[in-house]
Amino acid sequence: MTPEKRPAFESPAVLAEPVTPPAAMRRPTATTFGALLVVLRVIAGIVWLIALALQWDDVLQEGEVAVDLPPSEAGSVDALLLLIVVVGAIVLVIELALAVAVYFGSNAARLTVMIFATLSITISAIDYFGEDAEITLRTTLVTLALDILVLLALSSRAARAYARRPRPRHPRCR
Amino acid sequence: MGEVGAAASGAGAEPARQRRFSINALLDGFFFVYAGIAAVWLAWLVFTESFTFGWWGIAFFVVFWLVLAYLVLPRLHRILTAIYVPDYFIGRARTSDGLLGDPVNLAFDGGEAQVHAAMRAGAWTRADDISLASSWRIVTSTVTRRSYDEAPVSPLFLFGRQQDFAYQQEVEGNPARRHHVRFWRTPDDWLLPGGRRVDWLAAGTFDRAVGFSLFTLQVTHKIDADIDVERDHIASTVLGANPTARLDVLRDFSTGYHSRNGGGDTIRTDGDLPVLDVSAVPIGTIETDGASVTDAASVTDAASKTDAASKTDAAELAP
């Protein structure tokens, strides 16, 4: 057996190596925390939707929503609000379901949540660094912070190991 | 040697299909690094925001410190140490962030039950595992300055595994000061550098105060620099209480290159490694209290067949 010369540094590929957790792993704090943060994110979304509905007239006048319709057609503008609220509500319900799935250790849900958090963070970053949009507490710091914390919690080794722990074939005790 | 450790610790799990890389694992690696970078940005945002909030800015500074110390720096250390800290035995435990932690300065021969018996006879208390309840009890006992002599110790890693168990002695009922020693079972057929076989490696240090870690800025115990005093204290208490225990010292096992532990505290050592042979210690002295059901099981196992028992123990204890 000829010993191989070790490189002067470890391969960064260890960060991407599969983990082999024991089957009887207890739910780590990171997973619980991550699921809780997603729920908080849902609550933030509900607050945002309510605020949007209450300030709908102001939003239209400030032109923050690109509405092609003349203001006289009030009916279709209200329909737009209804559409936003309904779509937003559906997204939030899906997010809530993902939070529950993450809590019970679903890896697909964990990856989905992380993909959307990454997209959200990237869009915020492009806004912030590209167009000088101010990120403050009053606007989006809370949601951005929640996204980053979700990503940190769910990408941690403990959360990864818990979502990838070997389980019996029957989803009897998931 | 690191591969040996990894193989041994993975041996307890089911032989799942093993590919070196998968798309999922790469995705995980990407998210791990991306979250670290995003956290740096978050810390910066919180930091700059703190100037715009007047007196509330002080609260924001606290949040900034929390984000930096408990989220950003650990993640960055985790990423960077994965690359620059060698992943084989160098006589040092590693912290959960991958930093070099306490030096390995003791070794034991004997089964798990014998080690437990020898430590208890030497007036050492087994540390609780870290849980929500024990963490809360640390906070309350620190604030009220009440004694908590089974306080858990922070996890340190050797052979890629957290310590199997830890023992401690409280000093003057003060939770900030304590003797403590962590134990790792060595992988089967694993030899120390130099060729000596030992069953357990241990790292003993004395917590002298509570302070800030130099590398992560977290609140942590500061250890006494003269770790040889603690090492000799552990050895003498075990030998004094167990007439059947034998001592063998590997002179100059490590040299003076040990300089700092994971919290940035300085370390001085003469480099000797005492090997305590406790395999002849009678195990009947263990009292089976509620917390040590596994101990009781391993006692009966060990009594019947020591080798087989120690292997099953290793499989059970692998995290």
PDB file of C-alpha atoms in Angstrom, chain A residues 33-163:
ATOM      1  CA  PHE A  33     -36.366  27.003  13.995  1.00  0.00           C
ATOM      2  CA  GLY A  34     -36.468  26.940  10.196  1.00  0.00           C
ATOM      3  CA  ALA A  35     -40.084  25.751  10.124  1.00  0.00           C
ATOM      4  CA  LEU A  36     -41.003  28.418  12.686  1.00  0.00           C
ATOM      5  CA  LEU A  37     -39.359  31.112  10.546  1.00  0.00           C
ATOM      6  CA  VAL A  38     -41.340  30.000   7.506  1.00  0.00           C
ATOM      7  CA  VAL A  39     -44.510  30.361   9.583  1.00  0.00           C
ATOM      8  CA  LEU A  40     -43.365  33.865  10.579  1.00  0.00           C
ATOM      9  CA  ARG A  41     -42.802  34.557   6.897  1.00  0.00           C
ATOM     10  CA  VAL A  42     -46.405  33.513   6.229  1.00  0.00           C
ATOM     11  CA  ILE A  43     -47.627  35.843   8.978  1.00  0.00           C
ATOM     12  CA  ALA A  44     -45.560  38.666   7.450  1.00  0.00           C
ATOM     13  CA  GLY A  45     -47.236  37.884   4.118  1.00  0.00           C
ATOM     14  CA  ILE A  46     -50.712  38.050   5.684  1.00  0.00           C
ATOM     15  CA  VAL A  47     -49.863  41.416   7.235  1.00  0.00           C
ATOM     16  CA  TRP A  48     -48.584  42.631   3.878  1.00  0.00           C
ATOM     17  CA  LEU A  49     -51.776  41.534   2.088  1.00  0.00           C
ATOM     18  CA  ILE A  50     -54.002  43.219   4.680  1.00  0.00           C
ATOM     19  CA  ALA A  51     -51.929  46.405   4.484  1.00  0.00           C
ATOM     20  CA  LEU A  52     -52.179  46.338   0.710  1.00  0.00           C
ATOM     21  CA  ALA A  53     -55.966  45.963   0.817  1.00  0.00           C
ATOM     22  CA  LEU A  54     -56.359  48.780   3.356  1.00  0.00           C
ATOM     23  CA  GLN A  55     -54.105  51.189   1.471  1.00  0.00           C
ATOM     24  CA  TRP A  56     -55.272  50.134  -1.987  1.00  0.00           C
ATOM     25  CA  ASP A  57     -56.359  53.611  -3.051  1.00  0.00           C
ATOM     26  CA  ASP A  58     -53.042  55.169  -2.015  1.00  0.00           C
ATOM     27  CA  VAL A  59     -51.110  52.461  -3.805  1.00  0.00           C
ATOM     28  CA  LEU A  60     -53.016  53.174  -7.023  1.00  0.00           C
ATOM     29  CA  GLN A  61     -52.434  56.917  -6.796  1.00  0.00           C
ATOM     30  CA  GLU A  62     -48.730  56.525  -6.128  1.00  0.00           C
ATOM     31  CA  GLY A  63     -48.568  54.383  -9.228  1.00  0.00           C
ATOM     32  CA  GLU A  64     -46.616  51.617  -7.508  1.00  0.00           C
ATOM     33  CA  VAL A  65     -48.732  49.065  -9.322  1.00  0.00           C
ATOM     34  CA  ALA A  66     -48.585  49.445 -13.062  1.00  0.00           C
ATOM     35  CA  VAL A  67     -52.247  49.637 -13.956  1.00  0.00           C
ATOM     36  CA  ASP A  68     -53.056  50.295 -17.578  1.00  0.00           C
ATOM     37  CA  LEU A  69     -56.718  50.835 -16.890  1.00  0.00           C
ATOM     38  CA  PRO A  70     -58.157  54.339 -16.478  1.00  0.00           C
ATOM     39  CA  PRO A  71     -59.292  54.985 -12.901  1.00  0.00           C
ATOM     40  CA  SER A  72     -62.910  55.190 -14.025  1.00  0.00           C
ATOM     41  CA  GLU A  73     -63.067  51.444 -14.457  1.00  0.00           C
ATOM     42  CA  ALA A  74     -63.167  50.914 -10.713  1.00  0.00           C
ATOM     43  CA  GLY A  75     -64.694  47.468 -11.038  1.00  0.00           C
ATOM     44  CA  SER A  76     -61.746  45.878 -12.794  1.00  0.00           C
ATOM     45  CA  VAL A  77     -59.320  47.613 -10.406  1.00  0.00           C
ATOM     46  CA  ASP A  78     -61.118  45.995  -7.491  1.00  0.00           C
ATOM     47  CA  ALA A  79     -60.942  42.709  -9.384  1.00  0.00           C
ATOM     48  CA  LEU A  80     -57.162  43.219  -9.607  1.00  0.00           C
ATOM     49  CA  LEU A  81     -56.980  43.623  -5.822  1.00  0.00           C
ATOM     50  CA  LEU A  82     -59.085  40.502  -5.380  1.00  0.00           C
ATOM     51  CA  LEU A  83     -56.798  38.606  -7.754  1.00  0.00           C
ATOM     52  CA  ILE A  84     -53.673  39.701  -5.856  1.00  0.00           C
ATOM     53  CA  VAL A  85     -55.217  38.740  -2.512  1.00  0.00           C
ATOM     54  CA  VAL A  86     -56.433  35.345  -3.775  1.00  0.00           C
ATOM     55  CA  VAL A  87     -53.118  34.455  -5.444  1.00  0.00           C
ATOM     56  CA  GLY A  88     -51.232  35.702  -2.400  1.00  0.00           C
ATOM     57  CA  ALA A  89     -53.429  33.631  -0.104  1.00  0.00           C
ATOM     58  CA  ILE A  90     -52.857  30.496  -2.183  1.00  0.00           C
ATOM     59  CA  VAL A  91     -49.084  31.064  -2.092  1.00  0.00           C
ATOM     60  CA  LEU A  92     -49.214  31.574   1.672  1.00  0.00           C
ATOM     61  CA  VAL A  93     -51.232  28.375   2.190  1.00  0.00           C
ATOM     62  CA  ILE A  94     -48.671  26.447   0.130  1.00  0.00           C
ATOM     63  CA  GLU A  95     -45.888  28.047   2.177  1.00  0.00           C
ATOM     64  CA  LEU A  96     -47.614  27.011   5.396  1.00  0.00           C
ATOM     65  CA  ALA A  97     -47.918  23.443   4.099  1.00  0.00           C
ATOM     66  CA  LEU A  98     -44.194  23.512   3.258  1.00  0.00           C
ATOM     67  CA  ALA A  99     -43.430  24.698   6.801  1.00  0.00           C
ATOM     68  CA  VAL A 100     -45.309  21.708   8.220  1.00  0.00           C
ATOM     69  CA  ALA A 101     -43.547  19.333   5.803  1.00  0.00           C
ATOM     70  CA  VAL A 102     -40.146  20.821   6.762  1.00  0.00           C
ATOM     71  CA  TYR A 103     -40.997  20.311  10.432  1.00  0.00           C
ATOM     72  CA  PHE A 104     -41.672  16.621   9.799  1.00  0.00           C
ATOM     73  CA  GLY A 105     -38.389  16.267   7.922  1.00  0.00           C
ATOM     74  CA  SER A 106     -39.350  16.373   4.231  1.00  0.00           C
ATOM     75  CA  ASN A 107     -36.257  16.994   2.134  1.00  0.00           C
ATOM     76  CA  ALA A 108     -38.211  18.087  -0.962  1.00  0.00           C
ATOM     77  CA  ALA A 109     -40.018  20.748   1.074  1.00  0.00           C
ATOM     78  CA  ARG A 110     -36.724  21.892   2.597  1.00  0.00           C
ATOM     79  CA  LEU A 111     -35.121  22.278  -0.834  1.00  0.00           C
ATOM     80  CA  THR A 112     -38.206  24.057  -2.227  1.00  0.00           C
ATOM     81  CA  VAL A 113     -38.242  26.546   0.637  1.00  0.00           C
ATOM     82  CA  MET A 114     -34.519  27.169   0.209  1.00  0.00           C
ATOM     83  CA  ILE A 115     -34.836  27.698  -3.558  1.00  0.00           C
ATOM     84  CA  PHE A 116     -37.542  30.329  -3.038  1.00  0.00           C
ATOM     85  CA  ALA A 117     -35.597  31.986  -0.207  1.00  0.00           C
ATOM     86  CA  THR A 118     -32.526  32.139  -2.470  1.00  0.00           C
ATOM     87  CA  LEU A 119     -34.550  33.695  -5.298  1.00  0.00           C
ATOM     88  CA  SER A 120     -36.102  36.237  -2.939  1.00  0.00           C
ATOM     89  CA  ILE A 121     -32.704  37.169  -1.453  1.00  0.00           C
ATOM     90  CA  THR A 122     -31.134  37.461  -4.897  1.00  0.00           C
ATOM     91  CA  ILE A 123     -33.914  39.757  -6.144  1.00  0.00           C
ATOM     92  CA  SER A 124     -33.542  41.929  -3.034  1.00  0.00           C
ATOM     93  CA  ALA A 125     -29.785  42.034  -3.535  1.00  0.00           C
ATOM     94  CA  ILE A 126     -30.134  43.082  -7.184  1.00  0.00           C
ATOM     95  CA  ASP A 127     -32.564  45.806  -6.117  1.00  0.00           C
ATOM     96  CA  TYR A 128     -30.297  46.949  -3.310  1.00  0.00           C
ATOM     97  CA  PHE A 129     -26.966  46.961  -5.097  1.00  0.00           C
ATOM     98  CA  GLY A 130     -28.261  47.746  -8.563  1.00  0.00           C
ATOM     99  CA  GLU A 131     -30.939  50.386  -8.261  1.00  0.00           C
ATOM    100  CA  ASP A 132     -30.140  51.967  -4.899  1.00  0.00           C
ATOM    101  CA  ALA A 133     -33.414  50.805  -3.422  1.00  0.00           C
ATOM    102  CA  GLU A 134     -33.261  51.455   0.310  1.00  0.00           C
ATOM    103  CA  ILE A 135     -33.712  48.364   2.454  1.00  0.00           C
ATOM    104  CA  THR A 136     -35.049  49.555   5.778  1.00  0.00           C
ATOM    105  CA  LEU A 137     -37.096  48.124   8.580  1.00  0.00           C
ATOM    106  CA  ARG A 138     -40.193  49.872   7.288  1.00  0.00           C
ATOM    107  CA  THR A 139     -40.080  48.222   3.906  1.00  0.00           C
ATOM    108  CA  THR A 140     -38.394  44.892   3.439  1.00  0.00           C
ATOM    109  CA  LEU A 141     -35.674  44.339   6.042  1.00  0.00           C
ATOM    110  CA  VAL A 142     -37.966  42.072   8.050  1.00  0.00           C
ATOM    111  CA  THR A 143     -38.890  39.837   5.129  1.00  0.00           C
ATOM    112  CA  LEU A 144     -35.304  39.810   3.848  1.00  0.00           C
ATOM    113  CA  ALA A 145     -33.993  38.923   7.302  1.00  0.00           C
ATOM    114  CA  LEU A 146     -36.565  36.139   7.570  1.00  0.00           C
ATOM    115  CA  ASP A 147     -35.512  34.776   4.173  1.00  0.00           C
ATOM    116  CA  ILE A 148     -31.833  34.785   5.113  1.00  0.00           C
ATOM    117  CA  LEU A 149     -32.507  33.203   8.506  1.00  0.00           C
ATOM    118  CA  VAL A 150     -34.649  30.504   6.878  1.00  0.00           C
ATOM    119  CA  LEU A 151     -31.842  29.756   4.429  1.00  0.00           C
ATOM    120  CA  LEU A 152     -29.233  29.668   7.213  1.00  0.00           C
ATOM    121  CA  ALA A 153     -31.311  27.383   9.411  1.00  0.00           C
ATOM    122  CA  LEU A 154     -32.388  24.929   6.725  1.00  0.00           C
ATOM    123  CA  SER A 155     -28.971  24.724   5.016  1.00  0.00           C
ATOM    124  CA  SER A 156     -27.226  23.873   8.296  1.00  0.00           C
ATOM    125  CA  ARG A 157     -25.681  20.431   8.674  1.00  0.00           C
ATOM    126  CA  ALA A 158     -28.112  19.343  11.372  1.00  0.00           C
ATOM    127  CA  ALA A 159     -31.169  20.267   9.286  1.00  0.00           C
ATOM    128  CA  ARG A 160     -29.639  18.605   6.240  1.00  0.00           C
ATOM    129  CA  ALA A 161     -28.892  15.428   8.169  1.00  0.00           C
ATOM    130  CA  TYR A 162     -32.399  15.321   9.653  1.00  0.00           C
ATOM    131  CA  ALA A 163     -34.077  15.713   6.253  1.00  0.00           C
TER     132      ALA A 163
END
